Amino acid sequence: MHFTFVSIPLSRRAAAFAAATVLTLAGAAPAPAAESHAGGAVAPAVSPAPLVNLPDFTPIVEKTDPAVVNIRTTATVPIHGGAGGMDPSDLFRFFFGPDFQGPGGPQQPGPGRRKAPKSQPAPEERTVPQGVGSGFFISSDGYVLTNYHVIDAATDIYVTLTDGREFKAKVVGSDKQTDVALLKIDAKGMATLPIGDSDKIKKGQWVLAIGSPFGLDSTVTAGIISAINRDTGDYLPFIQTDVAVNPGNSGGPLINLRGEVIGINSQIISRSGGFMGISLAIPIDDVMRVVDQLRASGKVTRSRMGVQISEVSDDVAKALGLPKAEGAMVGSVQPKSPAEAAGVQPGDVITDFDGKPVKRWSDLPRMVGDLKPGTATSLQVWRKGKSIKLEVKVVEIQADKPAAADDQGSQGKKEPSTDNLLGLGVVDVPADQLSKLHIKGGALVRAVAGLGADAGIQVGDIVLAVNNTDIANADVFAKVVAKLDKHKVAGVLVRRGEQVQWVAIQPAG
């Protein structure tokens, strides 16, 4: 790929305008106008431009740059030969990589193309370039950190140092969930980067990124941390920056002004595929927890508790009496899981785990996963207006079978009245359904209107509790709803299939 760089010098007038702008932004007072002299000419007073107190990045770059490496990968692809020679699409893949597709997408036999014979010899294999990324040394004996997606599906991995030396690397271990990979080259005396503390970073701090954007190795860019704990739905929260990061920067370090690594550049948020002002880095504290396991066993083992969780909304928090809308709402508890053994129930809000507060519901999977399988610990749950402490012993995570939704149709049943504050017409839950769902009671919703419909409650849902009162049957539901304050939000614990969640129903008016 060829790049052309064009430098456009500022005109004198533009330069003067820029200097004036700097003075204004720096808070400098405007120079007083010179007094008029004979002849009517007014000579403006000239004052020296103030120095802008910006950090000098050169000492940091000189110290850290030798520890950053370029990573290139190759892949093996089949090359089909025949009477007519190499297939044209294979020829392009040889030069441009295994993912090459022609203008029309995946190539299909058509006019002017020969179909492959039914029986043909085993295809010849060729090695082609696959991708380019970045990485950095964390030990002098050749351990290199990078992203999982940089080395994924690679046949060979090559690490190039800033002095031009190149080494073939082997994968010590990788973890797709956190997008971390640990490599090793046969070398000694490598420059390394010190590991910082990503828990102490703050929004607005200066940071640097060093990497190989578009294959341009040893490129340095600077910016600030624009957000922390950015939740994108992935396993880990990210550090968000405005540092210019482009394809090829993946796996490179995010460095603070002390020259310490605080993250690994991993993703960009872009509509064009290039930098648009937002880049994401994996916090180094989370990375190093993964690295410890990769160095020890080559893989990452995580724990599970056996619950499905969701966010706690402000309305639900108010209805349940929670001081803040924090924690993780338990939607369901897996049968025969550590959570069931600990006494966790659907509708609980997990507020603390292993002695640490659960600020966001998405924090809980990471907190549980970081524990070694078999570890016994405590958790706090909010249930019926009070905090309860439970003991749980986590186990190694395994693939869970998806839970099947229960058939809760209402054919042949007379619809009950929805003439109540919540707009829910309910009946007793059939005994066989209670047994199947492993619940002791509840009220089965047969009709929905008014506030209940507005809140999203559906026919077939089962009401398990209203505010802090358990609902054993339809009669209990009617008595509890009749006593509700129509001016306050009501929290309704609803089961739908295998999921349980609190629904906040707002009073009318």
Coordinates of C-alpha atoms in Angstrom, one line a residue:
M1 CA 0.0 0.0 0.0
H2 CA 1.4 3.4 -1.0
F3 CA 0.9 6.6 1.1
T4 CA 1.5 10.2 -0.1
F5 CA 2.1 12.8 2.6
V6 CA 1.5 16.4 1.6
S7 CA 2.7 19.3 3.8
I8 CA 0.8 22.5 3.5
P9 CA 2.6 25.5 5.0
L10 CA 0.7 28.2 6.7
S11 CA 0.7 31.7 5.1
R12 CA 2.1 34.5 7.1
R13 CA -1.4 35.9 7.7
A14 CA -2.7 32.5 8.8
A15 CA 0.3 32.1 11.1
A16 CA -0.4 35.5 12.7
F17 CA -4.0 34.5 13.2
A18 CA -3.0 31.2 14.8
A19 CA -0.6 33.1 17.1
A20 CA -3.4 35.4 18.2
T21 CA -5.7 32.5 18.8
V22 CA -3.0 30.9 21.1
L23 CA -2.7 34.1 23.0
T24 CA -6.5 34.3 23.5
L25 CA -6.8 30.7 24.5
A26 CA -3.9 31.0 26.9
G27 CA -5.7 33.8 28.7
A28 CA -3.2 36.5 27.8
A29 CA -4.4 40.0 28.0
P30 CA -4.5 41.9 24.7
A31 CA -1.6 44.2 24.1
P32 CA -2.5 47.9 24.6
A33 CA -2.7 49.9 21.5
A34 CA 0.2 52.3 20.8
E35 CA -0.4 56.0 21.1
S36 CA -0.9 58.0 17.9
H37 CA 2.2 59.9 16.8
A38 CA 2.7 62.7 14.5
G39 CA 1.7 61.7 11.0
G40 CA -1.4 59.8 12.2
A41 CA 0.2 56.3 12.0
V42 CA -0.7 54.0 14.8
A43 CA 2.0 51.4 15.6
P44 CA 0.6 48.4 17.5
A45 CA 2.6 47.4 20.5
V46 CA 4.3 44.0 20.1
S47 CA 4.5 41.7 23.1
P48 CA 6.2 38.3 23.2
A49 CA 3.9 35.2 22.8
P50 CA 3.6 33.4 26.2
L51 CA 4.8 29.8 26.4
V52 CA 2.0 27.2 26.5
N53 CA 2.7 24.7 29.3
L54 CA 2.2 21.4 27.4
P55 CA 4.0 18.2 28.2
D56 CA 7.2 17.2 26.4
F57 CA 6.7 13.6 25.3
T58 CA 10.2 13.1 23.9
P59 CA 11.8 11.6 27.1
I60 CA 8.9 9.2 27.4
V61 CA 9.1 8.1 23.8
E62 CA 12.9 7.6 23.9
K63 CA 12.4 5.4 27.0
T64 CA 9.5 3.3 25.8
D65 CA 9.8 3.1 22.0
P66 CA 12.5 0.3 22.0
A67 CA 10.1 -2.0 23.9
V68 CA 7.3 -1.8 21.3
V69 CA 7.3 -4.3 18.4
N70 CA 5.7 -4.8 15.1
I71 CA 3.8 -8.1 14.6
R72 CA 3.0 -9.6 11.3
T73 CA 1.3 -12.9 10.7
T74 CA 0.9 -15.3 7.8
A75 CA -1.7 -17.9 6.9
T76 CA -1.6 -21.0 4.7
V77 CA -4.1 -21.2 1.9
P78 CA -4.7 -23.9 -0.7
I79 CA -3.8 -23.2 -4.3
H80 CA -5.7 -25.3 -6.9
G81 CA -3.7 -26.2 -10.0
G82 CA -5.1 -27.8 -13.1
A83 CA -4.7 -28.0 -16.9
G84 CA -5.2 -24.3 -17.2
G85 CA -2.8 -23.4 -14.3
M86 CA -3.6 -21.5 -11.2
D87 CA -7.1 -20.3 -10.6
P88 CA -7.2 -16.4 -10.9
S89 CA -8.9 -16.0 -7.5
D90 CA -6.2 -18.1 -5.9
L91 CA -3.6 -15.9 -7.5
F92 CA -5.1 -12.8 -5.9
R93 CA -5.3 -14.6 -2.6
F94 CA -1.6 -15.4 -2.9
F95 CA -0.8 -11.7 -3.0
F96 CA -3.6 -10.1 -0.9
G97 CA -4.3 -12.8 1.7
P98 CA -6.9 -15.5 2.4
D99 CA -9.8 -13.2 2.9
F100 CA -9.6 -11.6 -0.6
Q101 CA -12.9 -11.5 -2.5
G102 CA -13.5 -10.2 -6.0
P103 CA -15.8 -7.3 -6.8
G104 CA -18.8 -9.6 -7.0
G105 CA -18.1 -11.2 -3.6
P106 CA -17.3 -14.9 -3.2
Q107 CA -16.4 -16.3 -6.7
Q108 CA -18.8 -18.7 -8.3
P109 CA -18.5 -20.7 -11.5
G110 CA -20.0 -18.8 -14.4
P111 CA -19.5 -18.1 -18.1
G112 CA -15.9 -18.3 -19.1
R113 CA -14.9 -20.2 -15.8
R114 CA -14.2 -23.9 -15.6
K115 CA -15.9 -25.8 -12.9
A116 CA -13.5 -27.8 -10.7
P117 CA -13.5 -31.5 -11.6
K118 CA -15.2 -33.8 -9.1
S119 CA -11.9 -35.6 -8.3
Q120 CA -8.6 -33.8 -8.3
P121 CA -5.3 -34.0 -6.5
A122 CA -4.8 -32.5 -3.0
P123 CA -4.3 -28.7 -3.5
E124 CA -0.9 -27.1 -3.2
E125 CA -0.5 -24.9 -0.1
R126 CA 1.1 -21.5 -0.1
T127 CA 1.9 -19.1 2.7
V128 CA 0.4 -15.6 2.3
P129 CA 0.5 -12.4 4.5
Q130 CA -2.5 -12.3 6.9
G131 CA -2.3 -9.2 9.1
V132 CA -0.2 -6.6 10.9
G133 CA -0.4 -5.5 14.5
S134 CA 1.6 -4.3 17.5
G135 CA 2.8 -5.6 20.8
F136 CA 5.3 -4.8 23.6
F137 CA 7.8 -6.7 25.9
I138 CA 6.8 -7.3 29.5
S139 CA 10.0 -9.2 30.3
S140 CA 13.6 -9.1 29.2
D141 CA 13.6 -12.7 28.2
G142 CA 11.2 -12.2 25.3
Y143 CA 7.5 -12.3 26.5
V144 CA 5.4 -10.1 24.3
L145 CA 1.8 -8.9 24.9
T146 CA -0.6 -8.3 22.1
N147 CA -4.3 -8.8 21.1
Y148 CA -5.9 -12.1 20.5
H149 CA -7.4 -10.9 17.3
V150 CA -3.9 -10.0 16.0
I151 CA -2.7 -13.6 16.0
D152 CA -6.0 -15.4 15.6
A153 CA -5.8 -18.2 12.9
A154 CA -2.2 -17.3 12.1
T155 CA 0.1 -20.0 10.7
D156 CA 3.3 -18.1 11.6
I157 CA 3.9 -15.0 13.7
Y158 CA 6.9 -12.7 13.3
V159 CA 8.0 -10.0 15.8
T160 CA 10.1 -7.2 14.5
L161 CA 12.1 -4.9 16.8
T162 CA 12.8 -1.2 16.3
D163 CA 16.4 -2.0 15.4
G164 CA 15.2 -4.2 12.5
R165 CA 15.8 -7.6 14.0
E166 CA 13.0 -10.1 13.4
F167 CA 12.1 -13.2 15.4
K168 CA 9.6 -16.0 14.9
A169 CA 7.3 -16.1 17.9
K170 CA 5.3 -18.9 19.5
V171 CA 1.9 -18.5 21.3
V172 CA 2.2 -19.1 25.0
G173 CA -1.5 -18.7 25.4
S174 CA -4.4 -16.6 24.4
D175 CA -7.9 -15.6 25.6
K176 CA -10.6 -14.6 23.2
Q177 CA -12.9 -13.2 25.8
T178 CA -10.5 -10.5 26.9
D179 CA -8.7 -10.2 23.5
V180 CA -5.3 -10.9 25.1
A181 CA -2.5 -13.0 23.7
L182 CA 0.9 -13.8 25.2
L183 CA 3.8 -14.6 22.8
K184 CA 7.4 -15.7 23.4
I185 CA 10.5 -15.1 21.2
D186 CA 14.0 -16.7 21.8
A187 CA 15.8 -13.6 22.9
K188 CA 17.5 -12.0 25.9
G189 CA 18.1 -8.5 27.2
M190 CA 14.9 -7.0 25.6
A191 CA 13.8 -3.5 26.6
T192 CA 10.6 -3.8 28.7
L193 CA 7.7 -1.5 29.7
P194 CA 6.8 -1.1 33.3
I195 CA 3.2 -2.0 34.3
G196 CA 1.1 0.8 35.6
D197 CA -2.1 0.8 37.6
S198 CA -5.2 1.3 35.5
D199 CA -7.4 1.6 38.6
K200 CA -5.9 5.0 39.3
I201 CA -6.3 6.6 36.0
K202 CA -8.5 9.7 35.6
K203 CA -10.5 11.3 32.8
G204 CA -8.5 14.0 31.2
Q205 CA -5.0 12.5 31.7
W206 CA -2.5 12.6 28.9
V207 CA -1.6 9.3 27.3
L208 CA 0.5 8.0 24.4
A209 CA 0.0 5.2 21.9
I210 CA 2.9 3.5 20.1
G211 CA 2.3 1.0 17.3
S212 CA 2.2 0.2 13.6
P213 CA -0.9 1.8 12.1
F214 CA -1.2 0.7 8.5
G215 CA 2.1 -1.0 8.9
L216 CA 4.0 2.2 9.7
D217 CA 6.0 0.9 12.6
S218 CA 7.1 2.9 15.7
T219 CA 4.4 5.5 15.2
V220 CA 3.6 7.7 18.3
T221 CA 0.3 9.5 18.8
A222 CA -0.9 11.4 21.9
G223 CA -4.3 12.4 23.4
I224 CA -6.2 12.2 26.6
I225 CA -8.4 9.7 28.4
S226 CA -11.9 10.7 27.5
A227 CA -13.8 8.1 29.6
I228 CA -13.1 5.2 31.9
N229 CA -15.0 2.0 32.5
R230 CA -16.6 2.3 29.1
D231 CA -19.1 -0.6 28.9
T232 CA -19.5 -1.8 25.4
G233 CA -21.2 -5.2 26.2
D234 CA -17.9 -7.0 26.1
Y235 CA -16.4 -8.9 29.1
L236 CA -14.3 -6.0 30.2
P237 CA -14.9 -2.3 30.6
F238 CA -12.6 -0.2 28.4
I239 CA -10.4 2.9 28.7
Q240 CA -11.7 5.4 26.1
T241 CA -9.3 7.9 24.6
D242 CA -9.1 10.4 21.8
V243 CA -5.6 9.1 20.8
A244 CA -5.3 8.5 17.1
V245 CA -5.4 4.7 16.8
N246 CA -5.9 2.9 13.4
P247 CA -5.7 -0.6 12.1
G248 CA -2.3 -2.0 13.0
N249 CA -2.2 -0.2 16.4
S250 CA -4.0 -3.3 17.9
G251 CA -2.0 -4.9 20.6
G252 CA 0.2 -1.8 21.2
P253 CA 0.6 -0.1 24.6
L254 CA -1.3 2.8 26.0
I255 CA 1.2 4.7 28.1
N256 CA 0.9 7.4 30.8
L257 CA 3.3 10.3 31.4
R258 CA 5.4 8.1 33.7
G259 CA 6.1 5.7 30.9
E260 CA 4.0 3.0 32.3
V261 CA 1.5 0.8 30.4
I262 CA -2.0 1.3 31.6
G263 CA -3.8 -0.5 28.7
I264 CA -3.6 -2.4 25.4
N265 CA -5.1 -0.6 22.4
S266 CA -7.8 -2.9 21.1
Q267 CA -10.6 -1.3 19.3
I268 CA -11.7 1.8 17.4
I269 CA -15.3 3.1 17.0
S270 CA -15.5 4.1 13.4
R271 CA -17.9 4.3 10.4
S272 CA -15.1 4.3 7.9
G273 CA -12.6 1.8 9.3
G274 CA -10.2 4.6 10.3
F275 CA -9.8 6.8 13.3
M276 CA -12.8 9.1 14.2
G277 CA -11.8 10.3 17.6
I278 CA -12.7 7.4 19.8
S279 CA -10.4 4.5 20.6
L280 CA -10.7 1.8 23.3
A281 CA -8.0 0.1 25.3
I282 CA -8.1 -2.9 27.7
P283 CA -7.2 -1.9 31.3
I284 CA -3.8 -3.3 32.1
D285 CA -4.9 -4.6 35.6
D286 CA -7.4 -6.9 33.9
V287 CA -4.8 -7.9 31.3
M288 CA -2.2 -8.9 33.9
R289 CA -4.6 -11.2 35.7
V290 CA -5.0 -13.0 32.4
V291 CA -1.3 -13.0 31.7
D292 CA -0.6 -14.7 35.1
Q293 CA -2.8 -17.7 34.0
L294 CA -1.4 -17.8 30.5
R295 CA 2.2 -18.0 31.7
A296 CA 1.3 -20.7 34.2
S297 CA -1.0 -23.0 32.1
G298 CA -1.4 -21.5 28.7
K299 CA -5.1 -21.0 29.2
V300 CA -7.6 -19.0 31.3
T301 CA -9.9 -20.6 33.8
R302 CA -12.9 -18.7 35.0
S303 CA -15.6 -19.3 37.6
R304 CA -19.3 -19.1 37.5
M305 CA -22.1 -18.8 40.1
G306 CA -25.1 -19.8 38.0
V307 CA -27.3 -16.7 37.8
Q308 CA -28.6 -14.6 34.9
I309 CA -28.6 -10.9 35.7
S310 CA -29.7 -7.6 34.4
E311 CA -29.5 -3.9 35.2
V312 CA -31.3 -2.2 38.2
S313 CA -33.3 0.8 36.9
D314 CA -34.0 3.9 39.0
D315 CA -37.7 3.1 39.2
V316 CA -37.1 -0.5 40.4
A317 CA -34.5 0.7 42.9
K318 CA -37.1 3.2 44.4
A319 CA -39.8 0.6 44.5
L320 CA -37.5 -1.9 46.3
G321 CA -36.2 0.7 48.7
L322 CA -32.6 0.5 47.4
P323 CA -30.5 3.6 48.3
K324 CA -29.0 3.7 44.7
A325 CA -29.7 2.1 41.4
E326 CA -26.7 -0.2 41.7
G327 CA -26.1 -3.9 41.8
A328 CA -27.1 -6.8 39.6
M329 CA -30.7 -7.9 39.3
V330 CA -31.0 -11.7 39.5
G331 CA -33.3 -12.9 36.7
S332 CA -33.0 -16.6 37.1
V333 CA -31.0 -19.1 39.2
Q334 CA -29.7 -22.2 37.5
P335 CA -30.8 -25.4 39.1
K336 CA -28.1 -27.3 41.1
S337 CA -25.8 -24.3 40.7
P338 CA -23.6 -22.6 43.4
A339 CA -26.1 -19.7 43.6
E340 CA -29.0 -22.1 44.3
A341 CA -27.0 -23.8 47.0
A342 CA -26.2 -20.4 48.5
G343 CA -29.9 -19.4 48.7
V344 CA -29.9 -16.8 45.9
Q345 CA -33.4 -16.2 44.6
P346 CA -34.9 -14.7 41.5
G347 CA -35.6 -11.0 42.2
D348 CA -32.7 -10.6 44.5
V349 CA -30.3 -7.7 43.8
I350 CA -26.7 -8.6 44.4
T351 CA -25.1 -5.5 45.9
D352 CA -21.7 -6.9 47.0
F353 CA -19.6 -9.8 46.0
D354 CA -16.3 -11.0 47.6
G355 CA -16.3 -7.9 49.8
K356 CA -16.5 -5.5 46.9
P357 CA -19.5 -3.3 45.9
V358 CA -21.2 -4.2 42.6
K359 CA -21.5 -0.7 41.0
R360 CA -22.8 -1.9 37.6
W361 CA -24.5 -5.1 36.8
S362 CA -21.9 -5.8 34.1
D363 CA -19.2 -5.9 36.7
L364 CA -20.4 -9.0 38.4
P365 CA -19.4 -11.6 35.7
R366 CA -15.8 -10.3 35.8
M367 CA -15.8 -10.3 39.6
V368 CA -17.0 -13.9 39.7
G369 CA -14.8 -15.0 36.8
D370 CA -11.6 -13.6 38.4
L371 CA -12.0 -16.0 41.3
K372 CA -10.3 -19.4 41.2
P373 CA -12.8 -22.2 40.8
G374 CA -13.6 -23.8 44.2
T375 CA -13.2 -20.5 46.1
A376 CA -15.7 -19.8 48.9
T377 CA -16.7 -16.2 49.3
S378 CA -19.6 -14.1 50.5
L379 CA -22.2 -11.9 48.7
Q380 CA -24.8 -9.4 49.8
V381 CA -28.3 -9.5 48.3
W382 CA -31.2 -7.0 48.7
R383 CA -34.4 -8.9 49.4
K384 CA -37.7 -7.5 50.7
G385 CA -36.3 -4.3 51.9
K386 CA -33.2 -5.6 53.7
S387 CA -29.7 -6.7 53.0
I388 CA -28.9 -10.4 53.5
K389 CA -25.4 -12.0 53.6
L390 CA -25.0 -15.4 51.8
E391 CA -22.0 -17.7 51.3
V392 CA -21.2 -19.1 47.9
K393 CA -18.6 -21.5 46.5
V394 CA -17.9 -20.7 42.8
V395 CA -17.1 -23.5 40.3
E396 CA -15.4 -23.6 36.9
I397 CA -17.3 -22.1 34.1
Q398 CA -18.7 -24.5 31.5
A399 CA -21.0 -24.2 28.5
D400 CA -24.6 -24.0 29.7
K401 CA -27.5 -25.4 27.9
P402 CA -30.0 -22.8 26.9
A403 CA -33.2 -22.9 29.0
A404 CA -36.3 -23.7 27.1
A405 CA -39.2 -21.3 27.4
D406 CA -42.3 -22.6 29.1
D407 CA -45.6 -22.8 27.3
Q408 CA -48.0 -20.5 29.3
G409 CA -50.9 -20.1 26.9
S410 CA -54.4 -19.3 28.1
Q411 CA -56.6 -21.1 25.6
G412 CA -59.9 -22.2 27.0
K413 CA -59.6 -20.0 30.1
K414 CA -62.0 -17.1 30.9
E415 CA -60.1 -13.9 31.2
P416 CA -60.2 -12.4 34.7
S417 CA -60.9 -8.8 35.4
T418 CA -58.2 -6.2 34.9
D419 CA -60.1 -3.7 37.0
N420 CA -57.4 -3.0 39.6
L421 CA -54.6 -0.4 40.1
L422 CA -52.0 -2.5 38.1
G423 CA -54.3 -3.5 35.3
L424 CA -53.5 -7.2 35.7
G425 CA -56.1 -10.0 35.5
V426 CA -54.6 -13.0 37.2
V427 CA -55.5 -16.6 38.2
D428 CA -53.8 -19.2 40.3
V429 CA -50.8 -21.0 38.7
P430 CA -51.7 -24.6 37.9
A431 CA -50.1 -27.2 40.2
D432 CA -48.2 -28.9 37.4
Q433 CA -46.7 -25.6 36.3
L434 CA -45.6 -24.8 39.8
S435 CA -43.8 -28.1 40.0
K436 CA -42.3 -27.7 36.6
L437 CA -41.0 -24.2 37.3
H438 CA -39.8 -25.1 40.9
I439 CA -41.8 -22.3 42.5
K440 CA -44.1 -22.3 45.5
G441 CA -46.7 -19.9 44.3
G442 CA -47.6 -16.9 42.2
A443 CA -50.4 -15.4 40.1
L444 CA -50.6 -16.2 36.4
V445 CA -51.4 -13.2 34.2
R446 CA -54.3 -13.9 31.9
A447 CA -55.2 -10.4 30.8
V448 CA -53.3 -7.0 30.8
A449 CA -54.5 -3.5 30.5
G450 CA -53.7 0.0 31.7
L451 CA -50.6 0.6 33.7
G452 CA -49.5 -3.1 33.5
A453 CA -49.6 -3.1 29.7
D454 CA -47.7 0.2 29.6
A455 CA -45.0 -1.3 31.8
G456 CA -44.6 -4.3 29.4
I457 CA -46.2 -7.1 31.4
Q458 CA -47.6 -9.8 29.1
V459 CA -50.1 -12.5 29.2
G460 CA -48.4 -15.7 30.5
D461 CA -46.2 -13.8 33.0
I462 CA -46.2 -15.0 36.6
V463 CA -46.4 -12.4 39.3
L464 CA -44.2 -13.6 42.2
A465 CA -44.2 -10.5 44.4
V466 CA -45.5 -7.0 44.7
N467 CA -43.1 -4.6 46.4
N468 CA -41.8 -6.7 49.4
T469 CA -44.8 -9.1 49.6
D470 CA -44.7 -12.6 48.1
I471 CA -47.8 -13.5 46.0
A472 CA -48.9 -17.0 46.8
N473 CA -52.1 -17.0 44.6
A474 CA -54.6 -14.8 42.9
D475 CA -56.5 -14.0 46.1
V476 CA -53.3 -12.7 47.8
F477 CA -52.5 -10.6 44.7
A478 CA -55.9 -9.0 44.9
K479 CA -55.5 -8.1 48.6
V480 CA -52.0 -6.7 48.1
V481 CA -52.9 -4.6 45.1
A482 CA -56.0 -3.2 46.8
K483 CA -53.7 -1.7 49.5
L484 CA -51.2 -0.1 47.2
D485 CA -50.7 3.7 47.3
K486 CA -51.8 4.9 43.9
H487 CA -49.3 7.8 44.1
K488 CA -46.2 5.6 44.5
V489 CA -44.3 3.4 42.1
A490 CA -45.1 -0.3 42.6
G491 CA -42.4 -2.9 42.1
V492 CA -43.7 -6.2 40.5
L493 CA -41.5 -9.3 40.4
V494 CA -42.4 -11.1 37.2
R495 CA -41.3 -14.4 35.8
R496 CA -41.4 -14.9 32.1
G497 CA -40.1 -18.3 30.9
E498 CA -36.9 -18.9 32.8
Q499 CA -36.3 -15.2 33.4
V500 CA -37.3 -13.2 36.5
Q501 CA -37.2 -9.4 36.7
W502 CA -38.6 -6.5 38.6
V503 CA -41.0 -4.3 36.7
A504 CA -41.7 -0.8 37.9
I505 CA -45.3 0.3 37.4
Q506 CA -45.8 4.0 37.5
P507 CA -49.0 5.5 39.0
A508 CA -51.4 7.2 36.7
G509 CA -51.2 11.0 36.4

